[in-house]
Coordinates of C-alpha atoms and ligand atoms in Angstrom, one line a residue:
X1 CA 56.0 2.7 -14.4
X2 CA 55.3 1.5 -10.9
X3 CA 56.1 3.6 -7.9
X4 CA 57.5 1.6 -4.9
X5 CA 58.0 3.5 -1.6
X6 CA 60.9 1.7 0.5
X7 CA 60.6 2.2 4.4
X8 CA 63.6 0.5 5.8
X9 CA 63.1 1.5 9.2
X10 CA 65.2 0.5 12.1
X11 CA 67.8 -2.2 13.2
X12 CA 68.2 -4.6 10.5
X13 CA 65.5 -3.0 8.4
X14 CA 67.7 -1.2 6.2
X15 CA 70.2 -4.1 5.6
X16 CA 67.4 -6.4 4.4
X17 CA 65.6 -3.7 2.4
X18 CA 68.6 -3.0 0.5
X19 CA 69.1 -6.5 -0.6
X20 CA 65.4 -6.9 -1.5
X21 CA 65.6 -3.6 -3.6
X22 CA 68.6 -5.0 -5.5
X23 CA 66.8 -8.2 -6.4
X24 CA 63.8 -6.1 -7.6
X25 CA 65.9 -3.9 -9.6
X26 CA 67.6 -7.0 -11.3
X27 CA 64.4 -9.0 -11.9
X28 CA 62.1 -6.1 -13.2
X29 CA 63.8 -5.4 -16.5
X30 CA 63.7 -9.1 -17.4
X31 CA 60.0 -9.2 -17.0
X32 CA 59.3 -5.8 -18.7
X33 CA 58.7 -4.0 -15.5
X34 CA 59.7 -0.4 -14.9
X35 CA 60.1 0.3 -11.1
X36 CA 60.7 3.9 -9.6
X37 CA 61.9 3.8 -6.1
X38 CA 61.7 6.4 -3.4
X39 CA 62.8 6.0 0.2
X40 CA 61.5 7.5 3.4
X41 CA 61.7 7.3 7.2
X42 CA 59.5 5.1 9.5
X43 CA 59.7 4.0 13.0
X44 CA 62.6 5.0 15.4
X45 CA 64.6 6.8 12.8
X46 CA 61.8 9.0 12.0
X47 CA 61.1 10.0 15.7
X48 CA 64.8 10.9 15.8
X49 CA 64.7 13.0 12.7
X50 CA 61.1 14.3 12.7
X51 CA 59.5 13.8 16.2
X52 CA 56.9 11.3 14.9
X53 CA 57.1 7.6 13.8
X54 CA 55.3 8.4 10.6
X55 CA 55.2 11.9 9.1
X56 CA 52.2 13.0 6.9
X57 CA 54.2 13.6 3.8
X58 CA 55.4 10.0 4.0
X59 CA 51.8 8.7 4.2
X60 CA 51.1 10.8 1.3
X61 CA 53.9 9.4 -0.7
X62 CA 52.6 5.9 0.4
X63 CA 49.2 6.6 -1.0
X64 CA 50.5 7.7 -4.2
X65 CA 52.6 4.5 -4.6
X66 CA 51.8 1.2 -6.1
X67 CA 53.2 -0.7 -3.1
X68 CA 55.3 -0.1 -0.1
X69 CA 58.2 -2.3 0.9
X70 CA 59.0 -2.0 4.7
X71 CA 61.9 -3.5 6.7
X72 CA 61.1 -3.4 10.4
X73 CA 60.6 -0.8 13.3
X74 CA 61.7 -0.6 16.9
X75 CA 64.3 -1.1 19.1
X76 CA 65.7 -0.3 22.7
X77 CA 66.6 3.2 21.9
X78 CA 62.7 4.1 21.6
X79 CA 61.5 1.8 24.3
X80 CA 61.0 4.7 26.8
X81 CA 59.0 6.8 24.2
X82 CA 55.2 7.5 25.4
X83 CA 52.7 5.1 23.7
X84 CA 51.8 7.4 20.9
X85 CA 55.3 8.0 19.8
X86 CA 56.5 4.4 19.7
X87 CA 58.0 3.3 16.5
X88 CA 55.3 0.6 16.0
X89 CA 52.7 3.5 15.9
X90 CA 54.0 4.3 12.7
X91 CA 53.4 0.7 11.3
X92 CA 50.0 0.7 12.9
X93 CA 49.1 4.1 11.3
X94 CA 50.2 3.4 7.9
X95 CA 48.2 0.0 7.9
X96 CA 45.2 1.8 9.0
X97 CA 45.4 4.8 6.9
X98 CA 46.0 2.8 3.7
X99 CA 42.9 0.7 4.7
X100 CA 45.0 -2.6 4.5
X101 CA 42.2 -5.0 5.4
X102 CA 43.9 -8.3 4.2
X103 CA 46.9 -9.9 5.7
X104 CA 48.7 -12.5 3.6
X105 CA 51.2 -14.8 5.4
X106 CA 52.6 -17.6 3.3
X107 CA 54.1 -20.4 5.1
X108 CA 56.1 -22.8 2.9
X109 CA 59.2 -24.9 3.5
X110 CA 62.1 -24.9 1.1
X111 CA 63.1 -28.5 0.8
X112 CA 66.6 -27.5 1.8
X113 CA 65.3 -26.2 5.1
X114 CA 63.0 -29.1 6.1
X115 CA 65.2 -30.0 9.0
X116 CA 64.6 -26.6 10.7
X117 CA 61.0 -27.3 11.4
X118 CA 60.1 -28.5 14.9
X119 CA 58.0 -31.1 13.1
X120 CA 59.4 -34.4 11.4
X121 CA 60.7 -33.8 7.9
X122 CA 58.3 -36.3 6.4
X123 CA 55.4 -34.0 7.8
X124 CA 56.7 -30.7 6.5
X125 CA 58.2 -31.5 3.2
X126 CA 56.1 -29.8 0.6
X127 CA 54.0 -27.5 2.9
X128 CA 53.0 -24.5 0.9
X129 CA 50.2 -22.6 2.4
X130 CA 48.9 -19.1 2.6
X131 CA 47.0 -17.6 5.5
X132 CA 44.7 -14.8 4.5
X133 CA 43.7 -13.1 7.7
X134 CA 41.1 -10.3 8.0
X135 CA 42.9 -7.3 9.6
X136 CA 40.6 -4.5 10.4
X137 CA 37.5 -6.0 11.9
X138 CA 36.5 -8.3 14.4
X139 CA 37.2 -8.7 18.1
X140 CA 40.0 -6.4 17.9
X141 CA 38.0 -3.4 16.7
X142 CA 34.5 -4.1 17.8
X143 CA 32.3 -1.8 20.0
X144 CA 31.3 -1.9 22.8
X145 CA 34.5 -2.7 24.4
X146 CA 35.9 -1.8 27.6
X147 CA 36.2 -2.3 31.4
X148 CA 33.7 -1.7 34.1
X149 CA 32.9 -2.4 37.7
X150 CA 29.6 -4.1 37.9
X151 CA 28.1 -5.1 41.3
X152 CA 31.7 -4.6 42.6
X153 CA 33.0 -7.2 40.3
X154 CA 35.5 -6.1 37.6
X155 CA 34.2 -7.0 34.3
X156 CA 35.8 -6.4 30.7
X157 CA 34.1 -6.9 27.3
X158 CA 35.0 -7.1 23.6
X159 CA 32.5 -7.4 20.8
X160 CA 33.3 -9.6 17.7
X161 CA 31.3 -8.0 14.8
X162 CA 31.4 -8.3 11.0
X163 CA 29.3 -7.2 8.2
X164 CA 28.8 -8.8 4.9
X165 CA 31.0 -6.3 2.8
X166 CA 34.0 -6.9 5.4
X167 CA 33.5 -10.6 4.9
X168 CA 33.0 -10.7 1.1
X169 CA 36.0 -8.5 0.2
X170 CA 38.5 -10.7 2.2
X171 CA 36.8 -13.8 0.8
X172 CA 37.6 -12.5 -2.8
X173 CA 41.1 -11.9 -1.8
X174 CA 41.5 -15.3 -0.7
X175 CA 39.7 -16.8 -4.0
X176 CA 41.9 -14.4 -6.2
X177 CA 45.0 -15.7 -4.3
X178 CA 44.0 -19.3 -4.7
X179 CA 43.6 -18.8 -8.3
X180 CA 47.4 -18.1 -8.6
X181 CA 48.0 -21.3 -6.5
X182 CA 46.3 -24.8 -6.2
X183 CA 42.8 -23.4 -6.3
X184 CA 41.6 -24.4 -2.9
X185 CA 40.4 -22.2 0.1
X186 CA 39.8 -23.5 3.4
X187 CA 37.4 -21.0 5.4
X188 CA 38.1 -21.4 9.2
X189 CA 35.3 -20.6 11.5
X190 CA 33.5 -21.5 14.8
X191 CA 30.0 -21.7 13.6
X192 CA 28.8 -24.2 16.0
X193 CA 28.8 -21.4 18.7
X194 CA 29.4 -18.0 16.9
X195 CA 26.7 -16.2 15.2
X196 CA 29.4 -14.1 13.4
X197 CA 31.0 -17.4 12.0
X198 CA 27.6 -18.5 10.7
X199 CA 27.5 -15.3 8.6
X200 CA 31.0 -15.8 7.5
X201 CA 29.9 -19.3 6.2
X202 CA 27.1 -17.9 4.3
X203 CA 28.9 -15.0 2.7
X204 CA 32.0 -17.1 1.8
X205 CA 29.6 -19.8 0.1
X206 CA 28.1 -16.8 -1.8
X207 CA 31.7 -15.5 -3.0
X208 CA 32.7 -19.1 -3.9
X209 CA 29.9 -19.1 -6.5
X210 CA 31.6 -16.3 -8.3
X211 CA 34.8 -18.5 -8.3
X212 CA 33.6 -22.0 -9.5
X213 CA 37.1 -22.9 -10.6
X214 CA 38.1 -22.8 -6.8
X215 CA 37.3 -25.6 -4.4
X216 CA 36.1 -24.5 -1.1
X217 CA 36.1 -26.2 2.3
X218 CA 34.7 -24.9 5.8
X219 CA 36.8 -25.9 8.7
X220 CA 36.3 -25.3 12.6
X221 CA 39.1 -23.4 14.1
X222 CA 40.0 -25.9 16.7
X223 CA 40.3 -28.8 14.2
X224 CA 42.2 -26.5 11.9
X225 CA 44.7 -25.9 14.6
X226 CA 45.2 -29.7 15.2
X227 CA 45.5 -30.4 11.3
X228 CA 48.0 -27.7 10.8
X229 CA 50.3 -29.9 13.0
X230 CA 49.2 -33.1 11.8
X231 CA 48.7 -32.7 8.0
X232 CA 49.9 -29.1 7.1
X233 CA 50.3 -30.2 3.5
X234 CA 46.4 -30.5 2.9
X235 CA 46.1 -26.7 3.0
X236 CA 46.5 -24.3 0.2
X237 CA 44.7 -21.0 1.0
X238 CA 43.2 -20.6 4.5
X239 CA 40.9 -17.6 5.1
X240 CA 39.6 -16.5 8.4
X241 CA 38.6 -13.6 10.7
X242 CA 41.1 -11.5 12.6
X243 CA 41.5 -13.3 15.9
X244 CA 41.7 -16.8 14.4
X245 CA 44.1 -15.7 11.7
X246 CA 46.4 -13.9 14.3
X247 CA 46.8 -17.3 16.0
X248 CA 46.8 -19.5 13.1
X249 CA 49.2 -17.5 11.0
X250 CA 51.8 -17.7 13.9
X251 CA 51.2 -21.3 14.2
X252 CA 51.8 -21.9 10.5
X253 CA 54.8 -19.7 10.4
X254 CA 56.4 -21.8 13.4
X255 CA 55.9 -25.1 11.3
X256 CA 58.5 -23.7 8.9
X257 CA 60.9 -23.1 11.7
X258 CA 62.7 -20.0 10.2
X259 CA 61.8 -16.5 11.3
X260 CA 64.3 -15.0 8.7
X261 CA 62.4 -16.7 5.8
X262 CA 58.8 -15.4 6.3
X263 CA 57.5 -12.6 4.1
X264 CA 53.9 -11.1 4.5
X265 CA 51.7 -8.6 2.6
X266 CA 48.9 -6.4 3.7
X267 CA 46.5 -5.5 0.9
X268 CA 44.0 -2.8 0.5
X269 CA 41.5 -1.7 -2.1
X270 CA 42.8 -1.2 -5.7
X271 CA 46.0 -3.4 -5.3
X272 CA 47.9 -1.1 -3.1
X273 CA 50.0 -3.3 -0.8
X274 CA 52.3 -3.1 2.0
X275 CA 55.0 -5.8 2.2
X276 CA 57.2 -6.7 5.0
X277 CA 59.2 -9.5 6.5
X278 CA 57.4 -11.0 9.6
X279 CA 60.6 -10.6 11.7
X280 CA 61.3 -7.5 13.7
X281 CA 64.2 -5.2 13.8
X282 CA 66.6 -7.7 15.5
X283 CA 68.6 -4.9 17.4
X284 CA 70.8 -7.8 18.7
X285 CA 72.4 -8.2 15.3
X286 CA 71.8 -4.9 13.6
X287 CA 74.6 -3.3 11.6
X288 CA 76.6 -6.4 11.7
X289 CA 75.7 -7.7 8.0
X290 CA 74.7 -11.0 9.5
X291 CA 71.0 -10.5 9.1
X292 CA 68.9 -13.1 6.8
X293 CA 67.6 -10.9 3.9
X294 CA 65.5 -13.7 2.4
X295 CA 62.2 -12.7 4.1
X296 CA 62.6 -9.3 2.6
X297 CA 63.5 -10.6 -0.7
X298 CA 60.5 -12.9 -0.6
X299 CA 58.3 -10.0 0.5
X300 CA 59.6 -8.3 -2.7
X301 CA 58.5 -11.3 -4.6
X302 CA 54.8 -11.1 -3.0
X303 CA 55.1 -7.4 -4.1
X304 CA 55.7 -8.4 -7.7
X305 CA 52.8 -11.1 -7.6
X306 CA 50.0 -9.1 -5.7
X307 CA 50.5 -5.5 -6.5
X308 CA 52.1 -5.6 -10.0
X309 CA 50.5 -8.9 -11.2
X310 CA 53.9 -10.3 -12.3
X311 CA 53.6 -13.8 -11.3
X312 CA 56.5 -15.1 -13.4
X313 CA 58.8 -12.5 -12.0
X314 CA 57.7 -13.5 -8.4
X315 CA 58.4 -17.1 -9.2
X316 CA 61.7 -16.4 -10.7
X317 CA 62.7 -14.7 -7.3
X318 CA 61.3 -17.8 -5.3
X319 CA 63.2 -20.1 -7.7
X320 CA 66.4 -18.2 -7.0
X321 CA 66.1 -18.3 -3.4
X322 CA 65.3 -22.0 -3.6
X323 CA 68.4 -22.7 -5.8
X324 CA 70.7 -20.7 -3.4
X325 CA 69.4 -22.9 -0.4
X326 CA 69.7 -26.0 -2.4
X327 CA 73.4 -25.1 -3.0
X328 CA 73.9 -25.1 0.6
X329 CA 74.2 -21.4 1.3
X330 CA 73.0 -20.2 4.6
X331 CA 72.9 -17.2 6.8
X332 CA 73.9 -17.8 10.4
X333 CA 70.3 -17.9 11.6
X334 CA 69.5 -20.9 9.2
X335 CA 72.4 -23.2 10.6
X336 CA 70.9 -25.9 12.8
X337 CA 72.3 -26.6 16.3
X338 CA 75.2 -29.1 16.1
X339 CA 75.6 -28.3 12.2
X340 CA 79.0 -26.8 11.1
X341 CA 79.2 -24.9 7.9
X342 CA 80.5 -21.7 6.7
X343 CA 77.8 -18.8 6.9
X344 CA 77.1 -15.9 4.5
X345 CA 76.5 -12.3 5.6
X346 CA 73.3 -10.4 4.6
X347 CA 75.2 -8.7 1.5
X348 CA 76.7 -11.9 0.4
X349 CA 73.2 -13.8 0.5
X350 CA 71.8 -11.0 -1.7
X351 CA 74.8 -11.5 -4.0
X352 CA 73.9 -15.3 -4.2
X353 CA 70.3 -14.6 -5.0
X354 CA 71.2 -12.1 -7.8
X355 CA 73.8 -14.6 -9.2
X356 CA 71.0 -17.3 -9.2
X357 CA 68.6 -14.8 -11.0
X358 CA 71.2 -14.3 -13.6
X359 CA 71.3 -18.1 -14.1
X360 CA 67.5 -18.4 -14.4
X361 CA 67.1 -15.5 -16.9
Ligands
NAD1 P1 62.7 -9.9 16.2 O1 62.1 -10.6 15.1 O2 63.4 -8.6 15.8 O3 64.0 -11.0 16.7 C1 63.7 -12.3 17.2 C2 65.0 -13.0 17.2 O4 65.2 -13.5 15.8 C3 66.4 -12.2 17.4 O5 67.2 -13.1 18.1 C4 67.0 -11.9 16.1 O6 68.3 -11.6 16.1 C5 66.3 -13.0 15.2 N1 66.2 -12.5 13.8 C6 65.0 -11.8 13.4 N2 65.1 -11.5 12.2 C7 66.1 -12.1 11.8 C8 66.9 -12.2 10.4 N3 66.2 -11.6 9.2 N4 68.1 -12.8 10.3 C9 68.6 -13.3 11.4 N5 68.0 -13.3 12.6 C10 66.8 -12.7 12.7 O7 61.9 -9.8 17.5 P2 62.1 -9.1 18.8 O8 63.5 -9.5 19.3 O9 61.0 -9.6 19.8 O10 62.0 -7.5 18.5 C11 62.9 -6.7 18.3 C12 62.4 -5.3 17.9 O11 61.6 -5.4 16.8 C13 61.5 -4.8 19.1 O12 61.6 -3.4 19.2 C14 60.1 -5.1 18.5 O13 59.1 -4.2 18.9 C15 60.2 -4.9 16.9 N6 59.4 -5.8 16.1 C16 59.1 -5.1 15.0 C17 58.3 -5.9 14.1 C18 57.9 -5.0 12.7 O14 58.5 -4.1 12.4 N7 56.9 -5.6 11.9 C19 57.8 -7.0 14.3 C20 58.2 -7.8 15.5 C21 59.1 -7.0 16.4

């Protein structure tokens, strides 16, 4: 039995998480999986109920789970809270306390949505890439850091630092993920100017030798940024350090054109993972049953794949989503400007995915 902790959070979080759970409940028995769900508070709703964005017992439940499925946190209600009581502190704390060092952000374009991309359809059709970003090291955490007044001038400094253990473990995550895909890893670096990148190239090469069935390429970060726009289909798995990954994962996401479609996973040691849609709590549409649940449902598919090893079940969920889109069903956010077609609400979109899963079983 696999324990899954649901943290629906704020805004549209509960609406989209509910649909993701229904899909997991439906798919699990067909693939011989037994899931036990528990549900807890995070973010603004936790501040209201418990005075903190993440209570310690919730963290303990997360540690005792196989995976955590999160909705979203935040909203204007809590914007005036002091910094350490803000909803997003709950998110940052759970990522840190669970030691989630690998952030996986797939960017794929469902054929039915190719027109939503800002790029021409012939460039985006068939994009299916995964950005694996190191999440707990590098420039965002390195010491020394800070600001000072030096000779009367304001100065600021940050430090990019990685050791070989940090690099090797994220490289392994990327190679393992590539084995479930098209077996190609692109390591993105800036080794012509950064010693840190030179170490990354060395260690990634060493890890590549443990995975002779996976092809490896090294790519400079500036040319990678260009190639993502010019020839995005050439990429399978991209692995890179924290800062480069922060920027490239957003660039890759934008190519797909649909915020309501993007899932993510943050993985730690031992298979524990936190899965969440990339979008936020969308307070402007919360509680109206019009949010797109597909990013949350696809986050559930990532959970099946990466925390439960249920690749077939994950594929069934993705195929169901794809067939619903092929059939022309859309939530309001997926309707292009100038296009007129009836739209489905959050619950009705979940129903369609469930129906498609029935058909695929
Ligand atoms: P957002 O992603 O919540 O919304 C941006 C726009 O996209 C809005 O117009 C929204 O209606 C739309 N949108 C987002 N998800 C959608 C979905 N599933 N279906 C249909 N439309 C969708 O970003 P924001 O407006 O910048 O932030 C709103 C709140 O969410 C803030 O409090 C912010 O701090 C928080 N936030 C949380 C997370 C997280 O929990 N991981 C991430 C980003 C923002």
